[in-house]
Each structure stands twice: as C-alpha cells, then as structure tokens.
Amino acid sequence: MSTTAPASAPGTSPPAPHGTPDERLLRSSPLKRLLGRPELGSVVGALAVFLFFSLAADSFLRASSLSTVLYAASTIGIMAVPVALLMIGGEFDLSAGVLVTSSALISSMFSYQMTANVWVGAGVSLLVTLAIGAFNGFVLTRTRLPSFIITLGTFLMLTGLNLGLTKLISTTVSTRSISDMDGFSSARAVFASTLTVGGVDVKVTILWWFALVALASWVLLRTRAGNWIFAVGGDKDAARALGVPVGRTRTGLYMGVAFGAWISGQHLLFSYDVVQSGEGVGNELIYIIAAVIGGCLITGGYGSAIGSAVGALIFGMTSKGIVFAQWNPDWFKFFLGAMLLLATLLNAWVRKRAEATA
C-alpha cells in the first residue's frame, strides 16, 4: 500500500511540488516501504487487541467466537471502506449512519405500500440512496461549503424524514413486516443469510465486506480514479490545475458511501424484517473512527482500504471481546476512545518515520 498515492495509471499522476520527483518512481528498501504503509499502525494495534482478549477471555479463540467478531466487524467495515475512500479524498459524510436506515426504510415501505416484489423496493432504494449521495457531492461542488456543514444538514434532514415519513405512512415508528412478500427469501439470502463453513456459521456480510475491500483497494492502486482520489485529498487546487475532475471525483466518492449504505440498509431490513426509524444515529462517527484507526488522515490524501478493514476488525474484537471477557459493556466507549487516540498517535509516528527514512 502506498503512503500517499497508489501506482500511477497510464498517462496520469497526482500533483507534486514543482521540481520534486514523484516519490512513487523512487526505489526504496523493503523496510521503508513497510514503514510507509498507512495500515501499519492499525495492524500492530489489531495484533495487540487480539492477544489481549485471547488472554483475558477464555472463549475468545473459539471458532464460533471469531465468527461473531468478524460479523461485528463486517457491519462496520462495509461502511468504513467507502468512508475511508472519502476521507482519503479529503471529505467527510456525517449523514452516513442515518443513510443506512433511510435505505432500509425506503425498501420496506415501497414494497409494502405498492405490494411489489421486495427486489423492486430494493432497486428503488438503491436509486434514491445513490441520488442522496450525488446530492451531497453536487452541493459540495457548487457551494464549496465545508463537507461537515453540508452533510450535517443532510443528516438532520434524513433523521427528520426517517421519523416523519415512517409515522405518516405506517402510523408507528417502525415499518410493517414484509416477510411474507414475494422475493423476501431470495433477498435475505443475498443480504442476510448465514453460511456454514467447516461447521462454523459465517454471515454473508463478511463476504460483502471482503469484496468491498478488494474492490476499493483495486480502485485506489490500479486505476486513474485512485490517482484522482489521492490527488484531490492531497491538494484539490493543484489537482484541478492538472486537469483532475475534482467535482466528479468528490461526487463519485459520496455515491460510493451511498452504495455502502444501501448494502448495510438491506442487511438491516432483511435480518430483522422490520426497521426502526430512529436507528443509525451516531454510527457515522464509528465509521470515521474505524477509518482513522486504519490509518486515514483527517486532512486527506493518506490512507488505505485495507487499513479501514483493520480498523473495523479492531472495533469488532473490542466490542465482542468485552462481552466474552464478561466485563461491564458500559466501558466499551471508553476503550474505543482510548484506541482512537492511541491509533492516531501511532499513525502519526509511523508517518514521521516513513518521511524521515524516505
């Protein structure tokens, strides 16, 4: 994984200071390349957390327990991957948490009210969710307001719409059951099924998570769009001067977050059949925390998809490790905050070491 940008696609390169050779063209030792990997700090942290709970909880190393940990990590990781790409591009999305709920609500209510196959509801939800992501990117490009303000506004609007429309249509704060509707079984198999591998139950969300990590890594490291993402996050003005489509890149990143929200929303719906309209508030911070723990910088231009996966894994190990160790779960947020601070400090130290040895 590159420290600041992936391997250049043919004919493109991110902006670099005038007269400075592109660092990707310089040869470096394996140690320098290792120190320059954004996810190095999170991998060290993940190993420490794994060893800690292996000693603190006797049941932590059981296959069923590890499957539970991976499932908890996947529910965060599916969103942490596109959120990490957005942060590498220098932006935030505070509406990501409630957008997951919005996606599930749209699928459920459209299918129920229109008595349509649930796949039709899921398709409508995908279109609307992507449109919301495109709206965030469009407003950001047109107004040049901070993404914090724009997505905070979207967060508040979606929170109100989720509750208001659900109560208006369903007369309650939750959706109606759609478990007996056409297509529900096949949709559940895609978004919320459980596979048995070697006698261990594995949730399908883990496969979705791994697929998104692989896809995002390929985009970052092997495509022109990946170069654009790093360039926009590093210096959007310089990137624009070199012909990088800054507006389209940002809009695409927000639509990527929306796609992840759609997958997570369908999992939420088809796992529990009904959706509570108030869910999702606060989850956007967890997605950002996972990305930061995984090596993404708040300032943009640095990070990796694999790092976000490791950050989500740390979250899963901590949340379930506390349960396996039979500790008071009220302490979970304390441990999460401590990990965030330690990971940020470690990532900063790793980057300084990489720059010092470059």
XYZ file of C-alpha atoms in Angstrom:
358
model
C 0.000 0.000 0.000
C 1.301 3.405 -0.895
C 1.982 6.086 1.651
C 0.421 8.961 -0.230
C -0.716 7.685 -3.585
C -1.055 4.436 -5.462
C 0.817 3.338 -8.532
C 0.129 5.731 -11.356
C -2.356 4.835 -14.033
C -1.100 5.327 -17.589
C -0.934 8.959 -18.525
C -1.870 10.317 -15.084
C -0.150 11.333 -11.891
C -1.179 13.243 -8.784
C 0.214 16.723 -8.217
C 3.671 17.037 -6.710
C 5.611 20.126 -5.645
C 7.422 21.809 -8.527
C 10.825 20.300 -9.119
C 10.226 17.375 -6.760
C 10.413 13.909 -8.334
C 7.401 11.666 -7.866
C 8.200 9.531 -4.828
C 6.469 6.540 -6.417
C 9.213 6.440 -9.040
C 11.971 6.243 -6.449
C 13.303 2.897 -5.314
C 13.155 2.188 -1.609
C 14.115 -0.633 0.712
C 11.520 -3.135 1.989
C 11.771 -1.552 5.458
C 10.984 1.901 4.077
C 8.036 0.511 2.141
C 6.789 -1.245 5.273
C 7.052 1.911 7.369
C 5.241 3.823 4.664
C 2.142 1.621 4.645
C -0.835 3.531 6.100
C -2.276 0.449 7.768
C 0.925 -0.494 9.633
C -0.128 1.164 12.891
C -3.588 -0.391 12.805
C -2.157 -3.866 12.139
C 0.102 -3.532 15.193
C -2.906 -2.359 17.211
C -5.066 -5.225 15.947
C -2.440 -7.784 16.971
C -2.227 -6.204 20.432
C -6.018 -6.248 20.863
C -6.189 -9.856 19.635
C -3.506 -11.019 22.074
C -5.076 -9.066 24.919
C -8.537 -10.620 24.574
C -7.046 -14.041 23.851
C -5.606 -13.908 27.364
C -8.492 -12.035 29.013
C -11.363 -14.155 27.640
C -11.145 -17.954 27.519
C -13.851 -18.212 24.846
C -12.364 -15.575 22.534
C -10.341 -18.051 20.425
C -13.254 -20.376 19.725
C -14.225 -20.600 16.064
C -17.797 -19.503 16.808
C -16.500 -16.506 18.781
C -14.168 -15.432 15.992
C -17.068 -15.714 13.540
C -19.087 -13.409 15.787
C -16.174 -10.959 15.889
C -15.919 -10.965 12.090
C -19.647 -10.361 11.767
C -19.499 -7.385 14.123
C -16.517 -6.056 12.172
C -18.269 -6.538 8.819
C -21.318 -4.487 9.824
C -18.942 -1.571 10.455
C -16.431 -2.433 7.739
C -18.949 -2.335 4.875
C -19.383 1.365 5.590
C -15.836 2.054 6.791
C -14.415 1.183 3.346
C -16.222 3.892 1.313
C -15.930 6.328 4.235
C -12.151 5.758 4.189
C -12.010 6.483 0.446
C -13.992 9.670 1.052
C -11.566 10.705 3.805
C -8.591 9.987 1.547
C -10.307 12.379 -0.850
C -10.333 14.986 1.927
C -14.044 14.964 2.818
C -16.470 13.717 5.495
C -20.023 12.376 5.478
C -21.930 12.854 8.725
C -25.112 11.503 7.131
C -23.699 8.005 6.539
C -25.257 6.475 9.657
C -28.846 7.597 9.079
C -28.492 6.963 5.340
C -28.257 3.250 6.150
C -31.616 3.470 7.923
C -33.102 5.556 5.115
C -32.096 2.883 2.615
C -33.808 0.168 4.639
C -36.945 2.258 5.203
C -37.331 3.058 1.506
C -37.047 -0.617 0.533
C -39.518 -1.749 3.154
C -42.173 0.954 2.771
C -42.129 0.980 -1.037
C -42.509 -2.803 -1.195
C -45.283 -2.847 1.400
C -47.281 0.134 0.144
C -47.021 -0.867 -3.513
C -47.425 -4.592 -2.778
C -44.419 -5.097 -5.009
C -41.728 -7.729 -5.046
C -39.161 -6.739 -2.401
C -36.476 -6.637 -5.082
C -38.367 -3.748 -6.677
C -38.264 -1.931 -3.347
C -34.550 -2.666 -3.052
C -33.978 -1.278 -6.559
C -35.886 1.909 -5.793
C -33.918 2.233 -2.564
C -30.632 1.922 -4.471
C -31.611 4.711 -6.862
C -32.782 7.050 -4.095
C -29.763 6.324 -1.899
C -27.338 6.991 -4.757
C -29.244 10.196 -5.515
C -28.723 11.369 -1.931
C -25.007 10.679 -2.240
C -24.908 12.574 -5.540
C -26.784 15.449 -3.875
C -24.076 15.735 -1.208
C -21.367 15.808 -3.848
C -23.258 18.275 -6.056
C -23.898 20.737 -3.222
C -20.274 20.447 -2.078
C -19.014 21.205 -5.582
C -21.409 24.047 -6.277
C -21.262 25.869 -2.952
C -17.723 24.956 -1.821
C -19.032 24.881 1.741
C -17.246 22.521 4.149
C -18.448 18.934 3.820
C -19.000 18.965 7.589
C -21.765 21.575 7.200
C -23.349 20.048 4.102
C -23.535 16.504 5.425
C -24.626 17.707 8.862
C -27.581 19.330 7.109
C -28.262 16.098 5.212
C -28.001 14.168 8.474
C -30.645 16.341 10.130
C -32.967 16.236 7.123
C -32.737 12.449 6.810
C -33.263 11.993 10.552
C -36.470 14.027 10.327
C -37.638 12.324 7.136
C -36.997 8.857 8.514
C -39.176 9.505 11.539
C -41.790 11.761 9.936
C -42.487 9.688 6.827
C -42.478 6.397 8.745
C -45.093 7.689 11.203
C -47.102 9.236 8.355
C -47.174 6.045 6.291
C -47.074 3.319 8.939
C -48.624 5.324 11.854
C -45.810 3.951 14.042
C -42.047 4.497 14.329
C -41.296 1.185 12.625
C -42.137 -0.344 9.254
C -44.629 -3.132 8.610
C -43.486 -6.738 8.236
C -42.627 -7.773 4.670
C -41.508 -11.332 5.465
C -44.455 -12.848 3.556
C -43.928 -10.803 0.389
C -42.536 -12.083 -2.915
C -38.769 -12.068 -3.178
C -38.115 -11.801 0.557
C -36.408 -15.196 0.825
C -34.054 -14.585 -2.090
C -33.244 -11.074 -0.865
C -32.495 -12.386 2.606
C -30.176 -14.979 1.066
C -28.198 -12.208 -0.647
C -28.061 -9.669 2.168
C -28.620 -11.501 5.471
C -28.020 -15.230 5.080
C -25.760 -17.422 7.175
C -23.351 -19.840 5.528
C -21.838 -22.891 7.215
C -18.109 -23.272 6.640
C -16.330 -26.109 8.413
C -19.131 -26.364 10.937
C -18.964 -22.645 11.747
C -21.736 -20.193 10.892
C -20.494 -17.297 8.750
C -22.670 -14.292 7.936
C -22.843 -13.235 4.295
C -21.970 -9.660 5.278
C -18.407 -10.853 5.829
C -18.220 -11.771 2.134
C -19.687 -8.389 1.171
C -17.067 -6.721 3.361
C -14.134 -8.629 1.851
C -15.425 -7.908 -1.679
C -15.684 -4.175 -0.996
C -12.171 -4.076 0.482
C -10.774 -5.833 -2.597
C -12.686 -3.547 -4.967
C -11.672 -0.366 -3.140
C -8.024 -1.453 -2.999
C -8.046 -2.122 -6.731
C -9.585 1.281 -7.434
C -7.027 3.079 -5.255
C -3.969 1.269 -6.536
C -4.706 0.290 -10.100
C -6.977 2.887 -11.654
C -6.879 6.505 -12.752
C -9.738 7.220 -10.338
C -7.490 6.114 -7.481
C -4.883 8.668 -8.522
C -7.602 11.308 -8.614
C -8.769 10.443 -5.095
C -5.292 10.840 -3.611
C -4.653 13.981 -5.631
C -7.904 15.664 -4.573
C -7.285 14.774 -0.933
C -3.694 15.980 -1.060
C -4.281 19.343 -2.739
C -7.506 19.910 -4.632
C -6.367 23.185 -6.191
C -3.186 21.639 -7.599
C -5.199 18.624 -8.728
C -7.670 20.872 -10.548
C -4.791 22.722 -12.219
C -3.502 19.392 -13.567
C -6.875 18.531 -15.059
C -8.207 16.208 -12.353
C -12.053 16.317 -12.323
C -12.335 17.342 -8.683
C -16.111 17.739 -8.681
C -16.788 14.386 -10.334
C -14.315 12.642 -8.049
C -15.963 14.004 -4.922
C -19.440 13.190 -6.181
C -18.324 9.657 -7.018
C -16.915 9.212 -3.522
C -20.183 10.315 -1.932
C -22.076 7.928 -4.172
C -19.673 5.205 -3.033
C -20.660 5.921 0.569
C -24.308 5.772 -0.514
C -23.761 2.370 -2.134
C -22.244 1.037 1.081
C -25.226 2.471 2.978
C -27.576 0.654 0.616
C -25.878 -2.700 1.242
C -25.915 -2.121 5.010
C -29.531 -0.975 4.882
C -30.666 -4.084 3.027
C -28.842 -6.225 5.564
C -30.610 -4.383 8.376
C -34.011 -4.859 6.753
C -33.712 -8.494 5.741
C -32.117 -9.506 9.034
C -34.961 -8.239 11.192
C -37.865 -7.911 8.731
C -38.861 -4.512 10.183
C -36.875 -1.297 10.634
C -36.993 1.246 13.455
C -36.928 4.758 12.000
C -34.622 6.145 14.690
C -31.743 3.731 14.095
C -28.361 4.721 12.717
C -27.831 7.983 14.594
C -24.239 8.085 15.833
C -22.963 5.280 13.615
C -21.337 7.785 11.274
C -18.786 8.515 13.991
C -17.996 4.810 14.323
C -17.319 4.571 10.577
C -14.990 7.565 10.756
C -13.254 6.137 13.833
C -12.642 2.835 12.024
C -11.122 4.700 9.074
C -8.911 6.858 11.313
C -7.748 3.861 13.344
C -6.959 2.219 9.997
C -4.547 4.997 9.068
C -6.619 7.638 7.257
C -5.659 11.220 8.000
C -8.306 13.797 8.883
C -6.601 16.150 6.423
C -6.984 13.729 3.488
C -4.572 12.364 0.902
C -3.416 9.406 3.003
C -4.875 6.023 3.903
C -5.944 2.678 2.506
C -8.979 0.443 2.174
C -7.186 -2.391 3.959
C -6.485 -0.071 6.867
C -10.189 0.690 7.228
C -10.857 -3.057 7.332
C -8.295 -3.481 10.108
C -9.889 -0.571 11.977
C -13.298 -2.252 11.708
C -11.736 -5.521 12.890
C -10.347 -3.772 15.973
C -13.827 -2.435 16.639
C -15.316 -5.939 16.312
C -12.700 -7.530 18.554
C -13.159 -4.883 21.221
C -16.971 -4.860 21.225
C -17.252 -8.640 21.395
C -14.099 -9.219 23.447
C -15.568 -7.194 26.303
C -18.653 -9.444 26.209
C -16.592 -12.654 26.085
C -14.487 -11.414 28.997
C -17.744 -10.739 30.910
C -16.855 -7.135 31.593
C -19.310 -4.318 32.003
C -20.169 -3.218 28.424
C -20.609 0.346 29.673
C -16.821 0.642 29.397
C -16.838 -0.058 25.657
C -16.927 3.599 24.597
C -14.003 4.326 26.918
C -11.901 1.627 25.249
C -12.993 2.833 21.808
C -11.939 6.404 22.587
C -8.613 5.249 24.008
C -7.962 3.158 20.886
C -8.764 6.136 18.684
C -6.234 8.345 20.462
C -3.547 5.661 20.568
C -4.083 4.730 16.918
C -3.891 8.363 15.842
C -0.650 8.876 17.747
C 0.806 5.643 16.382
C -0.207 6.513 12.813
C 1.408 9.939 13.159
C 4.608 8.349 14.466
C 4.653 5.812 11.626
C 4.219 8.528 9.037
C 7.000 10.642 10.524
C 9.307 7.625 10.480
C 8.371 6.978 6.860
C 9.095 10.574 5.897
C 12.380 10.549 7.835
C 13.618 7.434 6.022
C 12.333 8.482 2.589
